[in-house]
């Protein structure tokens, strides 16, 4: 069964460093998302991406964040200069279509980012 | 602004018991609602998606209901098993591109 994959599973970085989190969505899906979950807190929406551009973003997704679909399969989240409070589990999700009657999103296993 | 609340935050039951997890949302103008399971340190596994026009959805021992007018959904788990132990998350669809708004989850522990 097709699934969303994410690499790496765990990334440790120093404060101020740049990190790139990678995702491979399900192949026929058209909509892509990043969410994050700080330990013990809710899963929060960061950004949605469709047709090679950002379609929606939350207030968390500031200028330090960027997303890209560099080729036909990968979807990346870049954090330019990491802060301690960026430590979280980052989830990628994808879905096939965007209709009001069918909207199931499929999530990857997550990347645990630890900023020291 | 849409808020999703899940009660209880934690629940411990003996094996074999039937149980209900609750989810409430403040804005009834939702498209769909999705229930997930999350094991410790792991990703989110989709359990059930209820479309806004539906009142319930079933998968195996799981049954989810949706009452948009009252802003509530329930997840019913029949004949619970230790393998059902996990955190169960409820999420509603908001935004034009269908981003999910999550509750904090109910941590379920099923004792053998």
mmCIF file of C-alpha atoms in Angstrom:
data_model
loop_
_atom_site.group_PDB
_atom_site.id
_atom_site.type_symbol
_atom_site.label_atom_id
_atom_site.label_comp_id
_atom_site.label_asym_id
_atom_site.label_seq_id
_atom_site.Cartn_x
_atom_site.Cartn_y
_atom_site.Cartn_z
ATOM 1 C CA UNK A 1 0.000 0.000 0.000
ATOM 2 C CA UNK A 2 1.408 3.429 -0.941
ATOM 3 C CA UNK A 3 2.634 5.526 1.962
ATOM 4 C CA UNK A 4 4.231 8.859 2.751
ATOM 5 C CA UNK A 5 7.881 8.549 3.711
ATOM 6 C CA UNK A 6 10.090 11.029 5.573
ATOM 7 C CA UNK A 7 13.827 11.343 6.103
ATOM 8 C CA UNK A 8 15.653 11.534 8.382
ATOM 9 C CA UNK A 9 13.694 9.972 11.237
ATOM 10 C CA UNK A 10 15.708 11.999 13.756
ATOM 11 C CA UNK A 11 17.792 15.133 13.187
ATOM 12 C CA UNK A 12 19.932 16.813 15.822
ATOM 13 C CA UNK A 13 21.275 20.272 15.047
ATOM 14 C CA UNK A 14 22.852 23.253 16.731
ATOM 15 C CA UNK A 15 20.879 26.470 17.209
ATOM 16 C CA UNK A 16 21.317 28.779 14.228
ATOM 17 C CA UNK A 17 21.991 25.980 11.747
ATOM 18 C CA UNK A 18 19.905 25.303 8.671
ATOM 19 C CA UNK A 19 18.003 22.029 8.382
ATOM 20 C CA UNK A 20 16.120 20.430 5.517
ATOM 21 C CA UNK A 21 13.469 17.844 6.226
ATOM 22 C CA UNK A 22 12.495 15.604 3.352
ATOM 23 C CA UNK A 23 9.251 13.922 2.417
ATOM 24 C CA UNK A 24 8.129 11.712 -0.448
ATOM 25 C CA UNK A 25 4.340 11.999 -0.764
ATOM 26 C CA UNK A 26 2.137 9.316 -2.269
ATOM 27 C CA UNK A 27 2.800 9.391 -5.989
ATOM 28 C CA UNK A 28 -0.586 10.426 -7.412
ATOM 29 C CA UNK A 29 -1.309 12.981 -4.681
ATOM 30 C CA UNK A 30 -1.521 16.649 -5.543
ATOM 31 C CA UNK A 31 -1.731 18.449 -2.191
ATOM 32 C CA UNK A 32 1.065 18.469 0.315
ATOM 33 C CA UNK A 33 1.271 19.634 3.923
ATOM 34 C CA UNK A 34 3.673 20.122 6.779
ATOM 35 C CA UNK A 35 2.545 19.928 10.404
ATOM 36 C CA UNK A 36 4.509 19.954 13.617
ATOM 37 C CA UNK A 37 3.940 18.607 17.108
ATOM 38 C CA UNK A 38 5.886 20.011 20.035
ATOM 39 C CA UNK A 39 6.239 17.383 22.747
ATOM 40 C CA UNK A 40 3.039 17.101 24.750
ATOM 41 C CA UNK A 41 1.133 19.564 22.564
ATOM 42 C CA UNK A 42 -1.328 19.496 19.696
ATOM 43 C CA UNK A 43 -0.399 18.769 16.115
ATOM 44 C CA UNK A 44 -0.276 22.185 14.406
ATOM 45 C CA UNK A 45 -0.644 23.064 10.734
ATOM 46 C CA UNK A 46 2.325 24.842 9.151
ATOM 47 C CA UNK A 47 1.792 25.067 5.407
ATOM 48 C CA UNK A 48 -0.044 23.603 2.445
ATOM 49 C CA UNK A 49 1.358 23.360 -1.077
ATOM 50 C CA UNK A 50 -0.341 22.814 -4.406
ATOM 51 C CA UNK A 51 0.649 23.323 -8.019
ATOM 52 C CA UNK A 52 4.191 24.299 -7.031
ATOM 53 C CA UNK A 53 3.231 27.103 -4.718
ATOM 54 C CA UNK A 54 2.160 27.711 -1.140
ATOM 55 C CA UNK A 55 -1.628 27.766 -0.927
ATOM 56 C CA UNK A 56 -2.024 28.429 2.785
ATOM 57 C CA UNK A 57 0.236 28.960 5.796
ATOM 58 C CA UNK A 58 -0.181 29.474 9.514
ATOM 59 C CA UNK A 59 1.338 32.227 11.639
ATOM 60 C CA UNK A 60 3.983 29.720 12.754
ATOM 61 C CA UNK A 61 5.316 29.557 9.196
ATOM 62 C CA UNK A 62 7.405 32.725 9.248
ATOM 63 C CA UNK A 63 10.340 33.830 7.077
ATOM 64 C CA UNK A 64 12.599 31.220 8.663
ATOM 65 C CA UNK A 65 10.608 28.476 6.961
ATOM 66 C CA UNK A 66 10.376 27.577 3.301
ATOM 67 C CA UNK A 67 9.035 24.671 1.288
ATOM 68 C CA UNK A 68 9.976 23.321 -2.076
ATOM 69 C CA UNK A 69 9.140 20.522 -4.454
ATOM 70 C CA UNK A 70 12.530 20.250 -6.173
ATOM 71 C CA UNK A 71 11.552 17.333 -8.406
ATOM 72 C CA UNK A 72 8.537 15.180 -9.160
ATOM 73 C CA UNK A 73 8.731 13.173 -5.961
ATOM 74 C CA UNK A 74 10.285 15.081 -3.054
ATOM 75 C CA UNK A 75 8.727 17.762 -0.883
ATOM 76 C CA UNK A 76 11.040 19.581 1.516
ATOM 77 C CA UNK A 77 10.754 21.857 4.530
ATOM 78 C CA UNK A 78 13.725 24.111 5.208
ATOM 79 C CA UNK A 79 14.318 25.952 8.458
ATOM 80 C CA UNK A 80 16.918 28.629 7.786
ATOM 81 C CA UNK A 81 18.259 29.345 11.258
ATOM 82 C CA UNK A 82 16.943 26.936 13.844
ATOM 83 C CA UNK A 83 15.861 28.029 17.315
ATOM 84 C CA UNK A 84 15.448 25.962 20.447
ATOM 85 C CA UNK A 85 11.667 26.257 20.133
ATOM 86 C CA UNK A 86 11.771 24.594 16.694
ATOM 87 C CA UNK A 87 12.409 21.283 18.450
ATOM 88 C CA UNK A 88 9.394 19.162 17.553
ATOM 89 C CA UNK A 89 8.159 16.243 15.505
ATOM 90 C CA UNK A 90 7.519 17.378 11.936
ATOM 91 C CA UNK A 91 4.942 15.515 9.893
ATOM 92 C CA UNK A 92 4.456 15.589 6.154
ATOM 93 C CA UNK A 93 1.035 14.731 4.723
ATOM 94 C CA UNK A 94 -0.489 14.428 1.286
ATOM 95 C CA UNK A 95 -3.880 13.991 -0.280
ATOM 96 C CA UNK A 96 -5.130 13.165 -3.713
ATOM 97 C CA UNK A 97 -7.836 15.717 -4.387
ATOM 98 C CA UNK A 98 -9.422 18.736 -2.793
ATOM 99 C CA UNK A 99 -13.164 18.411 -2.748
ATOM 100 C CA UNK A 100 -15.602 19.029 0.047
ATOM 101 C CA UNK A 101 -16.707 15.423 -0.122
ATOM 102 C CA UNK A 102 -13.375 13.675 0.070
ATOM 103 C CA UNK A 103 -10.360 15.036 1.842
ATOM 104 C CA UNK A 104 -8.431 12.238 3.528
ATOM 105 C CA UNK A 105 -4.875 13.169 4.352
ATOM 106 C CA UNK A 106 -2.180 10.549 4.768
ATOM 107 C CA UNK A 107 0.680 11.226 7.132
ATOM 108 C CA UNK A 108 4.304 10.196 7.133
ATOM 109 C CA UNK A 109 6.064 8.757 10.209
ATOM 110 C CA UNK A 110 7.595 12.118 11.105
ATOM 111 C CA UNK A 111 11.045 13.600 11.628
ATOM 112 C CA UNK A 112 12.015 14.358 15.193
ATOM 113 C CA UNK A 113 14.042 17.586 15.171
ATOM 114 C CA UNK A 114 16.151 18.362 18.223
ATOM 115 C CA UNK A 115 17.792 21.792 18.392
ATOM 116 C CA UNK A 116 20.600 22.107 20.945
ATOM 117 C CA UNK B 1 -11.283 30.514 15.099
ATOM 118 C CA UNK B 2 -11.904 26.772 15.141
ATOM 119 C CA UNK B 3 -10.990 24.994 18.370
ATOM 120 C CA UNK B 4 -11.054 21.228 18.848
ATOM 121 C CA UNK B 5 -11.326 19.700 22.305
ATOM 122 C CA UNK B 6 -11.050 16.055 23.293
ATOM 123 C CA UNK B 7 -12.345 14.601 26.531
ATOM 124 C CA UNK B 8 -11.122 12.753 28.482
ATOM 125 C CA UNK B 9 -7.413 13.503 28.172
ATOM 126 C CA UNK B 10 -6.623 9.992 29.381
ATOM 127 C CA UNK B 11 -8.612 6.819 29.852
ATOM 128 C CA UNK B 12 -7.715 3.455 31.337
ATOM 129 C CA UNK B 13 -10.032 0.488 30.842
ATOM 130 C CA UNK B 14 -9.848 -3.293 31.287
ATOM 131 C CA UNK B 15 -9.600 -5.460 28.195
ATOM 132 C CA UNK B 16 -12.923 -6.285 26.555
ATOM 133 C CA UNK B 17 -14.702 -3.101 27.574
ATOM 134 C CA UNK B 18 -16.561 -0.960 25.060
ATOM 135 C CA UNK B 19 -15.581 2.697 25.221
ATOM 136 C CA UNK B 20 -16.355 6.113 23.779
ATOM 137 C CA UNK B 21 -13.946 8.937 23.053
ATOM 138 C CA UNK B 22 -15.328 12.422 22.629
ATOM 139 C CA UNK B 23 -14.388 15.284 20.340
ATOM 140 C CA UNK B 24 -16.002 18.721 20.173
ATOM 141 C CA UNK B 25 -15.408 21.623 17.831
ATOM 142 C CA UNK B 26 -16.499 25.250 18.086
ATOM 143 C CA UNK B 27 -17.357 26.048 14.459
ATOM 144 C CA UNK B 28 -19.928 23.690 12.945
ATOM 145 C CA UNK B 29 -19.066 24.805 9.389
ATOM 146 C CA UNK B 30 -16.627 21.950 8.846
ATOM 147 C CA UNK B 31 -16.071 19.948 5.688
ATOM 148 C CA UNK B 32 -15.009 16.647 7.185
ATOM 149 C CA UNK B 33 -13.655 15.130 10.386
ATOM 150 C CA UNK B 34 -10.864 12.585 10.641
ATOM 151 C CA UNK B 35 -9.859 10.317 13.533
ATOM 152 C CA UNK B 36 -6.231 9.230 13.913
ATOM 153 C CA UNK B 37 -4.263 6.904 16.088
ATOM 154 C CA UNK B 38 -0.786 7.865 17.317
ATOM 155 C CA UNK B 39 1.559 5.418 18.997
ATOM 156 C CA UNK B 40 4.297 6.880 21.251
ATOM 157 C CA UNK B 41 6.962 8.654 19.192
ATOM 158 C CA UNK B 42 5.311 7.597 15.945
ATOM 159 C CA UNK B 43 3.325 9.097 13.105
ATOM 160 C CA UNK B 44 -0.415 9.441 12.636
ATOM 161 C CA UNK B 45 -2.447 6.542 11.325
ATOM 162 C CA UNK B 46 -5.773 7.491 9.783
ATOM 163 C CA UNK B 47 -8.638 5.480 11.263
ATOM 164 C CA UNK B 48 -11.808 6.999 9.877
ATOM 165 C CA UNK B 49 -12.867 9.973 7.779
ATOM 166 C CA UNK B 50 -16.424 11.231 8.154
ATOM 167 C CA UNK B 51 -17.670 13.494 5.426
ATOM 168 C CA UNK B 52 -19.803 16.466 6.424
ATOM 169 C CA UNK B 53 -22.868 14.865 4.824
ATOM 170 C CA UNK B 54 -22.460 11.638 6.797
ATOM 171 C CA UNK B 55 -23.532 10.888 10.345
ATOM 172 C CA UNK B 56 -21.289 7.901 10.966
ATOM 173 C CA UNK B 57 -18.546 5.717 9.577
ATOM 174 C CA UNK B 58 -17.489 2.219 10.597
ATOM 175 C CA UNK B 59 -14.287 0.220 10.273
ATOM 176 C CA UNK B 60 -14.026 -3.093 12.077
ATOM 177 C CA UNK B 61 -14.462 -2.504 15.810
ATOM 178 C CA UNK B 62 -14.442 1.265 15.338
ATOM 179 C CA UNK B 63 -17.473 3.452 14.783
ATOM 180 C CA UNK B 64 -17.286 7.228 14.491
ATOM 181 C CA UNK B 65 -20.285 9.517 14.557
ATOM 182 C CA UNK B 66 -20.632 13.153 13.618
ATOM 183 C CA UNK B 67 -23.222 15.699 14.764
ATOM 184 C CA UNK B 68 -22.308 18.937 13.043
ATOM 185 C CA UNK B 69 -25.124 20.978 14.564
ATOM 186 C CA UNK B 70 -23.940 20.279 18.096
ATOM 187 C CA UNK B 71 -20.256 20.371 17.152
ATOM 188 C CA UNK B 72 -19.499 16.856 18.356
ATOM 189 C CA UNK B 73 -18.022 13.581 17.206
ATOM 190 C CA UNK B 74 -17.549 10.332 19.080
ATOM 191 C CA UNK B 75 -15.281 7.373 18.428
ATOM 192 C CA UNK B 76 -16.696 4.109 19.728
ATOM 193 C CA UNK B 77 -14.297 1.203 20.221
ATOM 194 C CA UNK B 78 -15.916 -2.169 20.762
ATOM 195 C CA UNK B 79 -14.349 -5.006 22.737
ATOM 196 C CA UNK B 80 -11.138 -3.119 23.476
ATOM 197 C CA UNK B 81 -7.783 -4.928 23.322
ATOM 198 C CA UNK B 82 -4.344 -4.090 24.772
ATOM 199 C CA UNK B 83 -3.200 -3.381 21.199
ATOM 200 C CA UNK B 84 -5.678 -0.494 21.085
ATOM 201 C CA UNK B 85 -3.526 1.372 23.618
ATOM 202 C CA UNK B 86 -2.460 4.611 21.923
ATOM 203 C CA UNK B 87 -3.391 8.270 21.701
ATOM 204 C CA UNK B 88 -6.461 8.975 19.584
ATOM 205 C CA UNK B 89 -6.620 12.304 17.802
ATOM 206 C CA UNK B 90 -9.604 14.034 16.292
ATOM 207 C CA UNK B 91 -9.101 16.616 13.537
ATOM 208 C CA UNK B 92 -11.475 18.777 11.539
ATOM 209 C CA UNK B 93 -10.878 20.239 8.143
ATOM 210 C CA UNK B 94 -10.557 24.001 7.942
ATOM 211 C CA UNK B 95 -9.147 26.411 5.440
ATOM 212 C CA UNK B 96 -9.628 26.460 1.713
ATOM 213 C CA UNK B 97 -6.956 23.834 1.143
ATOM 214 C CA UNK B 98 -8.212 21.489 3.789
ATOM 215 C CA UNK B 99 -5.586 21.889 6.479
ATOM 216 C CA UNK B 100 -6.417 19.902 9.596
ATOM 217 C CA UNK B 101 -7.097 21.394 13.030
ATOM 218 C CA UNK B 102 -6.320 18.884 15.752
ATOM 219 C CA UNK B 103 -7.454 18.211 19.259
ATOM 220 C CA UNK B 104 -4.911 17.327 21.891
ATOM 221 C CA UNK B 105 -5.944 13.700 21.927
ATOM 222 C CA UNK B 106 -7.153 11.057 24.348
ATOM 223 C CA UNK B 107 -4.497 8.690 25.663
ATOM 224 C CA UNK B 108 -6.071 5.248 25.928
ATOM 225 C CA UNK B 109 -4.635 2.432 27.991
ATOM 226 C CA UNK B 110 -6.272 -0.998 27.776
ATOM 227 C CA UNK B 111 -5.170 -3.289 30.588
ATOM 228 C CA UNK B 112 -4.962 -7.074 30.000
#
